[in-house]
PDB file of C-alpha atoms in Angstrom:
ATOM      1  CA  UNK A   1    -232.890-188.652  66.050  1.00  0.00           C
ATOM      2  CA  UNK A   2    -229.789-187.722  67.957  1.00  0.00           C
ATOM      3  CA  UNK A   3    -229.656-184.235  69.359  1.00  0.00           C
ATOM      4  CA  UNK A   4    -227.266-181.947  67.575  1.00  0.00           C
ATOM      5  CA  UNK A   5    -224.282-181.246  69.761  1.00  0.00           C
ATOM      6  CA  UNK A   6    -223.161-177.646  69.731  1.00  0.00           C
ATOM      7  CA  UNK A   7    -219.446-177.432  69.039  1.00  0.00           C
ATOM      8  CA  UNK A   8    -217.367-174.896  70.895  1.00  0.00           C
ATOM      9  CA  UNK A   9    -214.299-173.705  69.040  1.00  0.00           C
ATOM     10  CA  UNK A  10    -211.324-172.019  70.637  1.00  0.00           C
ATOM     11  CA  UNK A  11    -209.259-169.295  68.992  1.00  0.00           C
ATOM     12  CA  UNK A  12    -206.763-168.210  71.683  1.00  0.00           C
ATOM     13  CA  UNK A  13    -205.133-165.433  69.642  1.00  0.00           C
ATOM     14  CA  UNK A  14    -208.527-163.947  68.761  1.00  0.00           C
ATOM     15  CA  UNK A  15    -209.606-164.127  72.413  1.00  0.00           C
ATOM     16  CA  UNK A  16    -206.445-162.259  73.440  1.00  0.00           C
ATOM     17  CA  UNK A  17    -207.018-159.615  70.779  1.00  0.00           C
ATOM     18  CA  UNK A  18    -210.626-159.051  71.820  1.00  0.00           C
ATOM     19  CA  UNK A  19    -209.640-158.846  75.497  1.00  0.00           C
ATOM     20  CA  UNK A  20    -207.045-156.197  74.663  1.00  0.00           C
ATOM     21  CA  UNK A  21    -209.421-154.167  72.494  1.00  0.00           C
ATOM     22  CA  UNK A  22    -212.187-154.237  75.106  1.00  0.00           C
ATOM     23  CA  UNK A  23    -209.727-153.214  77.820  1.00  0.00           C
ATOM     24  CA  UNK A  24    -208.251-150.304  75.868  1.00  0.00           C
ATOM     25  CA  UNK A  25    -211.691-149.151  74.704  1.00  0.00           C
ATOM     26  CA  UNK A  26    -212.859-148.894  78.323  1.00  0.00           C
ATOM     27  CA  UNK A  27    -209.681-147.236  79.635  1.00  0.00           C
ATOM     28  CA  UNK A  28    -209.566-143.450  79.982  1.00  0.00           C
ATOM     29  CA  UNK A  29    -205.750-143.529  80.066  1.00  0.00           C
ATOM     30  CA  UNK A  30    -203.061-145.127  77.861  1.00  0.00           C
ATOM     31  CA  UNK A  31    -201.777-148.433  79.199  1.00  0.00           C
ATOM     32  CA  UNK A  32    -198.342-150.011  79.164  1.00  0.00           C
ATOM     33  CA  UNK A  33    -197.746-153.572  77.988  1.00  0.00           C
ATOM     34  CA  UNK A  34    -197.238-154.602  81.618  1.00  0.00           C
ATOM     35  CA  UNK A  35    -200.564-153.105  82.696  1.00  0.00           C
ATOM     36  CA  UNK A  36    -202.397-154.686  79.764  1.00  0.00           C
ATOM     37  CA  UNK A  37    -200.969-158.081  80.670  1.00  0.00           C
ATOM     38  CA  UNK A  38    -201.936-157.682  84.327  1.00  0.00           C
ATOM     39  CA  UNK A  39    -205.453-156.424  83.598  1.00  0.00           C
ATOM     40  CA  UNK A  40    -206.203-159.183  81.082  1.00  0.00           C
ATOM     41  CA  UNK A  41    -204.745-161.851  83.329  1.00  0.00           C
ATOM     42  CA  UNK A  42    -202.089-162.837  80.810  1.00  0.00           C
ATOM     43  CA  UNK A  43    -198.308-162.726  80.569  1.00  0.00           C
ATOM     44  CA  UNK A  44    -196.417-160.167  78.482  1.00  0.00           C
ATOM     45  CA  UNK A  45    -195.226-163.001  76.270  1.00  0.00           C
ATOM     46  CA  UNK A  46    -198.829-164.038  75.576  1.00  0.00           C
ATOM     47  CA  UNK A  47    -199.960-160.602  74.409  1.00  0.00           C
ATOM     48  CA  UNK A  48    -196.784-159.345  72.696  1.00  0.00           C
ATOM     49  CA  UNK A  49    -197.530-160.651  69.190  1.00  0.00           C
ATOM     50  CA  UNK A  50    -201.229-159.840  69.389  1.00  0.00           C
ATOM     51  CA  UNK A  51    -200.461-156.252  70.379  1.00  0.00           C
ATOM     52  CA  UNK A  52    -198.002-155.945  67.504  1.00  0.00           C
ATOM     53  CA  UNK A  53    -200.643-157.077  64.998  1.00  0.00           C
ATOM     54  CA  UNK A  54    -203.274-154.732  66.437  1.00  0.00           C
ATOM     55  CA  UNK A  55    -200.833-151.812  66.119  1.00  0.00           C
ATOM     56  CA  UNK A  56    -199.867-152.797  62.577  1.00  0.00           C
ATOM     57  CA  UNK A  57    -203.539-153.052  61.526  1.00  0.00           C
ATOM     58  CA  UNK A  58    -204.329-149.671  63.100  1.00  0.00           C
ATOM     59  CA  UNK A  59    -206.749-150.819  65.824  1.00  0.00           C
ATOM     60  CA  UNK A  60    -204.312-149.823  68.591  1.00  0.00           C
ATOM     61  CA  UNK A  61    -201.938-146.863  68.700  1.00  0.00           C
ATOM     62  CA  UNK A  62    -198.462-147.199  70.260  1.00  0.00           C
ATOM     63  CA  UNK A  63    -196.513-144.219  71.627  1.00  0.00           C
ATOM     64  CA  UNK A  64    -192.788-144.939  71.442  1.00  0.00           C
ATOM     65  CA  UNK A  65    -191.913-142.168  73.919  1.00  0.00           C
ATOM     66  CA  UNK A  66    -194.130-143.470  76.723  1.00  0.00           C
ATOM     67  CA  UNK A  67    -194.266-147.117  75.678  1.00  0.00           C
ATOM     68  CA  UNK A  68    -198.053-147.032  76.112  1.00  0.00           C
ATOM     69  CA  UNK A  69    -200.975-148.200  74.012  1.00  0.00           C
ATOM     70  CA  UNK A  70    -204.330-146.559  73.295  1.00  0.00           C
ATOM     71  CA  UNK A  71    -207.478-147.615  71.456  1.00  0.00           C
ATOM     72  CA  UNK A  72    -207.651-146.019  68.001  1.00  0.00           C
ATOM     73  CA  UNK A  73    -210.710-144.952  65.988  1.00  0.00           C
ATOM     74  CA  UNK A  74    -210.147-147.735  63.453  1.00  0.00           C
ATOM     75  CA  UNK A  75    -212.894-149.884  64.952  1.00  0.00           C
ATOM     76  CA  UNK A  76    -215.342-146.998  64.735  1.00  0.00           C
ATOM     77  CA  UNK A  77    -214.283-146.318  61.143  1.00  0.00           C
ATOM     78  CA  UNK A  78    -214.857-149.951  60.180  1.00  0.00           C
ATOM     79  CA  UNK A  79    -218.248-149.984  61.916  1.00  0.00           C
ATOM     80  CA  UNK A  80    -219.299-146.867  60.030  1.00  0.00           C
ATOM     81  CA  UNK A  81    -218.675-148.657  56.733  1.00  0.00           C
ATOM     82  CA  UNK A  82    -221.649-150.897  57.487  1.00  0.00           C
ATOM     83  CA  UNK A  83    -224.009-149.806  54.656  1.00  0.00           C
ATOM     84  CA  UNK A  84    -227.144-148.820  56.659  1.00  0.00           C
ATOM     85  CA  UNK A  85    -225.091-146.794  59.114  1.00  0.00           C
ATOM     86  CA  UNK A  86    -223.003-145.173  56.391  1.00  0.00           C
ATOM     87  CA  UNK A  87    -226.150-144.202  54.528  1.00  0.00           C
ATOM     88  CA  UNK A  88    -227.715-142.900  57.750  1.00  0.00           C
ATOM     89  CA  UNK A  89    -224.750-140.646  58.547  1.00  0.00           C
ATOM     90  CA  UNK A  90    -224.527-139.315  54.993  1.00  0.00           C
ATOM     91  CA  UNK A  91    -228.161-138.242  55.118  1.00  0.00           C
ATOM     92  CA  UNK A  92    -228.341-137.162  58.749  1.00  0.00           C
ATOM     93  CA  UNK A  93    -225.253-135.003  59.266  1.00  0.00           C
ATOM     94  CA  UNK A  94    -226.294-131.976  57.180  1.00  0.00           C
ATOM     95  CA  UNK A  95    -229.816-132.166  58.596  1.00  0.00           C
ATOM     96  CA  UNK A  96    -228.464-132.343  62.147  1.00  0.00           C
ATOM     97  CA  UNK A  97    -226.424-129.204  61.523  1.00  0.00           C
ATOM     98  CA  UNK A  98    -229.492-127.453  60.146  1.00  0.00           C
ATOM     99  CA  UNK A  99    -231.531-128.521  63.185  1.00  0.00           C
ATOM    100  CA  UNK A 100    -228.882-127.436  65.672  1.00  0.00           C
ATOM    101  CA  UNK A 101    -228.574-123.992  64.106  1.00  0.00           C
ATOM    102  CA  UNK A 102    -232.351-123.591  64.079  1.00  0.00           C
ATOM    103  CA  UNK A 103    -233.001-124.424  67.754  1.00  0.00           C
ATOM    104  CA  UNK A 104    -229.588-123.508  69.265  1.00  0.00           C
ATOM    105  CA  UNK A 105    -229.221-126.930  70.855  1.00  0.00           C
ATOM    106  CA  UNK A 106    -226.865-129.840  70.312  1.00  0.00           C
ATOM    107  CA  UNK A 107    -228.126-133.164  68.959  1.00  0.00           C
ATOM    108  CA  UNK A 108    -226.806-136.686  68.556  1.00  0.00           C
ATOM    109  CA  UNK A 109    -227.727-140.012  66.973  1.00  0.00           C
ATOM    110  CA  UNK A 110    -227.434-143.291  68.864  1.00  0.00           C
ATOM    111  CA  UNK A 111    -227.283-146.738  67.266  1.00  0.00           C
ATOM    112  CA  UNK A 112    -227.661-150.106  69.012  1.00  0.00           C
ATOM    113  CA  UNK A 113    -224.943-152.544  67.916  1.00  0.00           C
ATOM    114  CA  UNK A 114    -226.395-155.680  69.551  1.00  0.00           C
ATOM    115  CA  UNK A 115    -224.326-155.039  72.668  1.00  0.00           C
ATOM    116  CA  UNK A 116    -224.223-151.296  73.394  1.00  0.00           C
ATOM    117  CA  UNK A 117    -226.210-148.167  72.620  1.00  0.00           C
ATOM    118  CA  UNK A 118    -223.533-145.934  71.084  1.00  0.00           C
ATOM    119  CA  UNK A 119    -223.432-142.318  69.897  1.00  0.00           C
ATOM    120  CA  UNK A 120    -222.462-142.460  66.210  1.00  0.00           C
ATOM    121  CA  UNK A 121    -222.899-138.790  65.269  1.00  0.00           C
ATOM    122  CA  UNK A 122    -223.264-135.449  67.010  1.00  0.00           C
ATOM    123  CA  UNK A 123    -223.524-131.749  66.286  1.00  0.00           C
ATOM    124  CA  UNK A 124    -222.744-129.201  68.974  1.00  0.00           C
ATOM    125  CA  UNK A 125    -224.918-126.212  69.727  1.00  0.00           C
ATOM    126  CA  UNK A 126    -223.851-123.097  67.813  1.00  0.00           C
ATOM    127  CA  UNK A 127    -224.476-121.096  70.981  1.00  0.00           C
ATOM    128  CA  UNK A 128    -221.606-120.559  73.410  1.00  0.00           C
ATOM    129  CA  UNK A 129    -223.280-122.767  76.001  1.00  0.00           C
ATOM    130  CA  UNK A 130    -224.687-126.223  75.504  1.00  0.00           C
ATOM    131  CA  UNK A 131    -224.402-129.883  76.328  1.00  0.00           C
ATOM    132  CA  UNK A 132    -223.244-132.626  73.972  1.00  0.00           C
ATOM    133  CA  UNK A 133    -222.020-136.209  74.053  1.00  0.00           C
ATOM    134  CA  UNK A 134    -218.863-137.567  72.482  1.00  0.00           C
ATOM    135  CA  UNK A 135    -219.051-139.767  69.402  1.00  0.00           C
ATOM    136  CA  UNK A 136    -218.438-143.309  70.625  1.00  0.00           C
ATOM    137  CA  UNK A 137    -220.020-142.675  74.033  1.00  0.00           C
ATOM    138  CA  UNK A 138    -221.998-145.629  75.362  1.00  0.00           C
ATOM    139  CA  UNK A 139    -225.421-144.688  76.720  1.00  0.00           C
ATOM    140  CA  UNK A 140    -227.272-146.215  79.663  1.00  0.00           C
ATOM    141  CA  UNK A 141    -230.326-147.848  78.135  1.00  0.00           C
ATOM    142  CA  UNK A 142    -232.565-147.229  81.137  1.00  0.00           C
ATOM    143  CA  UNK A 143    -231.285-143.728  81.915  1.00  0.00           C
ATOM    144  CA  UNK A 144    -231.328-142.038  78.525  1.00  0.00           C
ATOM    145  CA  UNK A 145    -233.975-140.822  76.135  1.00  0.00           C
ATOM    146  CA  UNK A 146    -232.338-142.835  73.348  1.00  0.00           C
ATOM    147  CA  UNK A 147    -232.543-145.966  75.476  1.00  0.00           C
ATOM    148  CA  UNK A 148    -236.226-145.485  76.305  1.00  0.00           C
ATOM    149  CA  UNK A 149    -237.059-145.083  72.611  1.00  0.00           C
ATOM    150  CA  UNK A 150    -234.975-148.164  71.776  1.00  0.00           C
ATOM    151  CA  UNK A 151    -236.864-150.228  74.346  1.00  0.00           C
ATOM    152  CA  UNK A 152    -240.206-148.761  73.255  1.00  0.00           C
ATOM    153  CA  UNK A 153    -239.809-149.932  69.675  1.00  0.00           C
ATOM    154  CA  UNK A 154    -238.300-153.332  70.455  1.00  0.00           C
ATOM    155  CA  UNK A 155    -240.174-156.610  70.807  1.00  0.00           C
ATOM    156  CA  UNK A 156    -240.357-158.269  74.207  1.00  0.00           C
ATOM    157  CA  UNK A 157    -237.614-160.690  73.174  1.00  0.00           C
ATOM    158  CA  UNK A 158    -235.431-157.816  71.944  1.00  0.00           C
ATOM    159  CA  UNK A 159    -236.053-155.918  75.175  1.00  0.00           C
ATOM    160  CA  UNK A 160    -234.877-158.896  77.206  1.00  0.00           C
ATOM    161  CA  UNK A 161    -231.689-159.129  75.152  1.00  0.00           C
ATOM    162  CA  UNK A 162    -230.988-155.387  75.424  1.00  0.00           C
ATOM    163  CA  UNK A 163    -231.635-155.277  79.169  1.00  0.00           C
ATOM    164  CA  UNK A 164    -229.519-158.385  79.760  1.00  0.00           C
ATOM    165  CA  UNK A 165    -226.551-156.540  78.226  1.00  0.00           C
ATOM    166  CA  UNK A 166    -227.112-153.446  80.371  1.00  0.00           C
ATOM    167  CA  UNK A 167    -225.877-152.851  83.898  1.00  0.00           C
ATOM    168  CA  UNK A 168    -229.225-151.470  85.040  1.00  0.00           C
ATOM    169  CA  UNK A 169    -230.694-152.466  88.391  1.00  0.00           C
ATOM    170  CA  UNK A 170    -234.080-154.161  88.599  1.00  0.00           C
ATOM    171  CA  UNK A 171    -235.696-150.936  89.809  1.00  0.00           C
ATOM    172  CA  UNK A 172    -234.163-148.976  86.906  1.00  0.00           C
ATOM    173  CA  UNK A 173    -235.429-151.593  84.464  1.00  0.00           C
ATOM    174  CA  UNK A 174    -238.936-151.533  85.958  1.00  0.00           C
ATOM    175  CA  UNK A 175    -239.058-147.737  85.751  1.00  0.00           C
ATOM    176  CA  UNK A 176    -237.769-147.691  82.152  1.00  0.00           C
ATOM    177  CA  UNK A 177    -240.382-150.219  81.042  1.00  0.00           C
ATOM    178  CA  UNK A 178    -243.191-148.057  82.472  1.00  0.00           C
ATOM    179  CA  UNK A 179    -242.108-145.331  80.036  1.00  0.00           C
ATOM    180  CA  UNK A 180    -242.223-147.481  76.912  1.00  0.00           C
ATOM    181  CA  UNK A 181    -246.017-147.563  76.442  1.00  0.00           C
ATOM    182  CA  UNK A 182    -246.552-143.757  76.494  1.00  0.00           C
ATOM    183  CA  UNK A 183    -243.417-143.282  74.369  1.00  0.00           C
ATOM    184  CA  UNK A 184    -244.657-145.661  71.684  1.00  0.00           C
ATOM    185  CA  UNK A 185    -248.144-144.146  71.827  1.00  0.00           C
ATOM    186  CA  UNK A 186    -246.979-140.563  71.259  1.00  0.00           C
ATOM    187  CA  UNK A 187    -244.072-141.467  68.975  1.00  0.00           C
ATOM    188  CA  UNK A 188    -241.281-139.792  70.937  1.00  0.00           C
ATOM    189  CA  UNK A 189    -239.823-139.444  74.429  1.00  0.00           C
ATOM    190  CA  UNK A 190    -239.495-136.290  76.521  1.00  0.00           C
ATOM    191  CA  UNK A 191    -238.175-136.434  80.051  1.00  0.00           C
ATOM    192  CA  UNK A 192    -235.781-134.840  82.484  1.00  0.00           C
ATOM    193  CA  UNK A 193    -232.297-136.317  82.399  1.00  0.00           C
ATOM    194  CA  UNK A 194    -231.825-138.493  85.489  1.00  0.00           C
ATOM    195  CA  UNK A 195    -228.093-137.753  85.377  1.00  0.00           C
ATOM    196  CA  UNK A 196    -227.788-134.003  84.695  1.00  0.00           C
ATOM    197  CA  UNK A 197    -230.002-131.316  86.228  1.00  0.00           C
ATOM    198  CA  UNK A 198    -231.437-128.777  83.804  1.00  0.00           C
ATOM    199  CA  UNK A 199    -231.322-131.123  80.799  1.00  0.00           C
ATOM    200  CA  UNK A 200    -234.495-132.425  79.165  1.00  0.00           C
ATOM    201  CA  UNK A 201    -234.007-135.341  76.794  1.00  0.00           C
ATOM    202  CA  UNK A 202    -236.090-135.178  73.621  1.00  0.00           C
ATOM    203  CA  UNK A 203    -235.680-138.408  71.641  1.00  0.00           C
ATOM    204  CA  UNK A 204    -237.283-139.448  68.370  1.00  0.00           C
ATOM    205  CA  UNK A 205    -236.959-142.737  66.421  1.00  0.00           C
ATOM    206  CA  UNK A 206    -235.477-143.044  62.945  1.00  0.00           C
ATOM    207  CA  UNK A 207    -236.702-145.973  60.865  1.00  0.00           C
ATOM    208  CA  UNK A 208    -235.615-147.928  57.843  1.00  0.00           C
ATOM    209  CA  UNK A 209    -238.951-149.071  56.512  1.00  0.00           C
ATOM    210  CA  UNK A 210    -240.879-150.369  59.510  1.00  0.00           C
ATOM    211  CA  UNK A 211    -237.803-151.219  61.578  1.00  0.00           C
ATOM    212  CA  UNK A 212    -236.188-148.931  64.143  1.00  0.00           C
ATOM    213  CA  UNK A 213    -232.734-147.982  62.876  1.00  0.00           C
ATOM    214  CA  UNK A 214    -231.485-145.320  65.284  1.00  0.00           C
ATOM    215  CA  UNK A 215    -232.581-142.585  67.678  1.00  0.00           C
ATOM    216  CA  UNK A 216    -231.909-138.865  67.463  1.00  0.00           C
ATOM    217  CA  UNK A 217    -231.839-136.907  70.708  1.00  0.00           C
ATOM    218  CA  UNK A 218    -231.662-133.273  71.670  1.00  0.00           C
ATOM    219  CA  UNK A 219    -230.384-132.848  75.240  1.00  0.00           C
ATOM    220  CA  UNK A 220    -232.387-129.650  75.666  1.00  0.00           C
ATOM    221  CA  UNK A 221    -230.674-127.041  77.829  1.00  0.00           C
ATOM    222  CA  UNK A 222    -233.087-124.640  79.503  1.00  0.00           C
ATOM    223  CA  UNK A 223    -231.979-121.082  78.758  1.00  0.00           C
ATOM    224  CA  UNK A 224    -233.412-117.738  79.868  1.00  0.00           C
ATOM    225  CA  UNK A 225    -234.013-115.613  76.751  1.00  0.00           C
ATOM    226  CA  UNK A 226    -233.549-112.391  78.745  1.00  0.00           C
ATOM    227  CA  UNK A 227    -230.187-113.516  80.079  1.00  0.00           C
ATOM    228  CA  UNK A 228    -228.829-114.836  76.777  1.00  0.00           C
ATOM    229  CA  UNK A 229    -230.251-111.909  74.762  1.00  0.00           C
ATOM    230  CA  UNK A 230    -231.864-113.956  72.021  1.00  0.00           C
ATOM    231  CA  UNK A 231    -235.070-115.883  71.452  1.00  0.00           C
ATOM    232  CA  UNK A 232    -235.087-119.402  72.856  1.00  0.00           C
ATOM    233  CA  UNK A 233    -237.123-122.138  71.217  1.00  0.00           C
ATOM    234  CA  UNK A 234    -239.446-123.879  73.647  1.00  0.00           C
ATOM    235  CA  UNK A 235    -239.282-127.600  74.304  1.00  0.00           C
ATOM    236  CA  UNK A 236    -242.459-127.996  72.239  1.00  0.00           C
ATOM    237  CA  UNK A 237    -241.133-126.195  69.140  1.00  0.00           C
ATOM    238  CA  UNK A 238    -237.785-127.974  69.504  1.00  0.00           C
ATOM    239  CA  UNK A 239    -239.576-131.327  69.669  1.00  0.00           C
ATOM    240  CA  UNK A 240    -241.586-130.547  66.530  1.00  0.00           C
ATOM    241  CA  UNK A 241    -238.421-129.554  64.648  1.00  0.00           C
ATOM    242  CA  UNK A 242    -236.709-132.783  65.748  1.00  0.00           C
ATOM    243  CA  UNK A 243    -239.677-134.899  64.642  1.00  0.00           C
ATOM    244  CA  UNK A 244    -239.656-133.299  61.186  1.00  0.00           C
ATOM    245  CA  UNK A 245    -235.929-133.955  60.761  1.00  0.00           C
ATOM    246  CA  UNK A 246    -236.284-137.609  61.810  1.00  0.00           C
ATOM    247  CA  UNK A 247    -239.220-138.061  59.417  1.00  0.00           C
ATOM    248  CA  UNK A 248    -237.106-136.623  56.600  1.00  0.00           C
ATOM    249  CA  UNK A 249    -234.200-138.959  57.395  1.00  0.00           C
ATOM    250  CA  UNK A 250    -236.569-141.938  57.568  1.00  0.00           C
ATOM    251  CA  UNK A 251    -238.116-141.141  54.187  1.00  0.00           C
ATOM    252  CA  UNK A 252    -234.714-140.684  52.546  1.00  0.00           C
ATOM    253  CA  UNK A 253    -233.076-143.790  54.028  1.00  0.00           C
ATOM    254  CA  UNK A 254    -236.010-146.139  53.428  1.00  0.00           C
ATOM    255  CA  UNK A 255    -235.565-148.045  50.153  1.00  0.00           C
ATOM    256  CA  UNK A 256    -238.199-147.280  47.546  1.00  0.00           C
ATOM    257  CA  UNK A 257    -240.414-150.212  46.663  1.00  0.00           C
ATOM    258  CA  UNK A 258    -241.909-150.774  43.268  1.00  0.00           C
ATOM    259  CA  UNK A 259    -245.688-150.292  43.062  1.00  0.00           C
TER     260      UNK A 259
END
């Protein structure tokens, strides 16, 4: 039997559009048409029509005064219409607010989209001081509590795929993998943030049935109750509150099966 030959198909306009979207999504500043052309390695003539379509469809925003383009939230809006994620956010948001008000800490949910670990929801601490991540922020798999939980509840094949997409060094990968066994054993991750002093990441999995769906994290800020003039929940009580919330979300999002 002849081996099946894999066919490669080219779609130049789609390639241009994806290049532009990826560039604008990673840029902290608006970009002109000239800069977009230069940074994608294309001519202005090549990208002109593609840019026009992206603006018309709402994926890119154009400022007539500056002549510059920015990435819009349309992609995020479309992604959030994916049924499991939409259901997750509907259930989780009020519970996240309740949790945040209870422990005076911010919290966020991260979702792996087969390429990046992305923050899809957040609630800021009701207290005047706190730490939170932006919705849409991409997390380092090996340097975040969410990433450690993701790796802990992934198969070896899934781990390889996730790590291949990351920019982690071999030493960072080795260290992250040493944390997966204890995380899976205890059912959550607690550890000092490797990026920000004074922050302890508390991360708990959210499931749909038996499959990991997302991870909720509290970036716990250590506060002195005497200095802030109110009681401060300990890491232990905060962890227990987070676990209860994630269990509630899991039970509500998991489809009921007939007996």
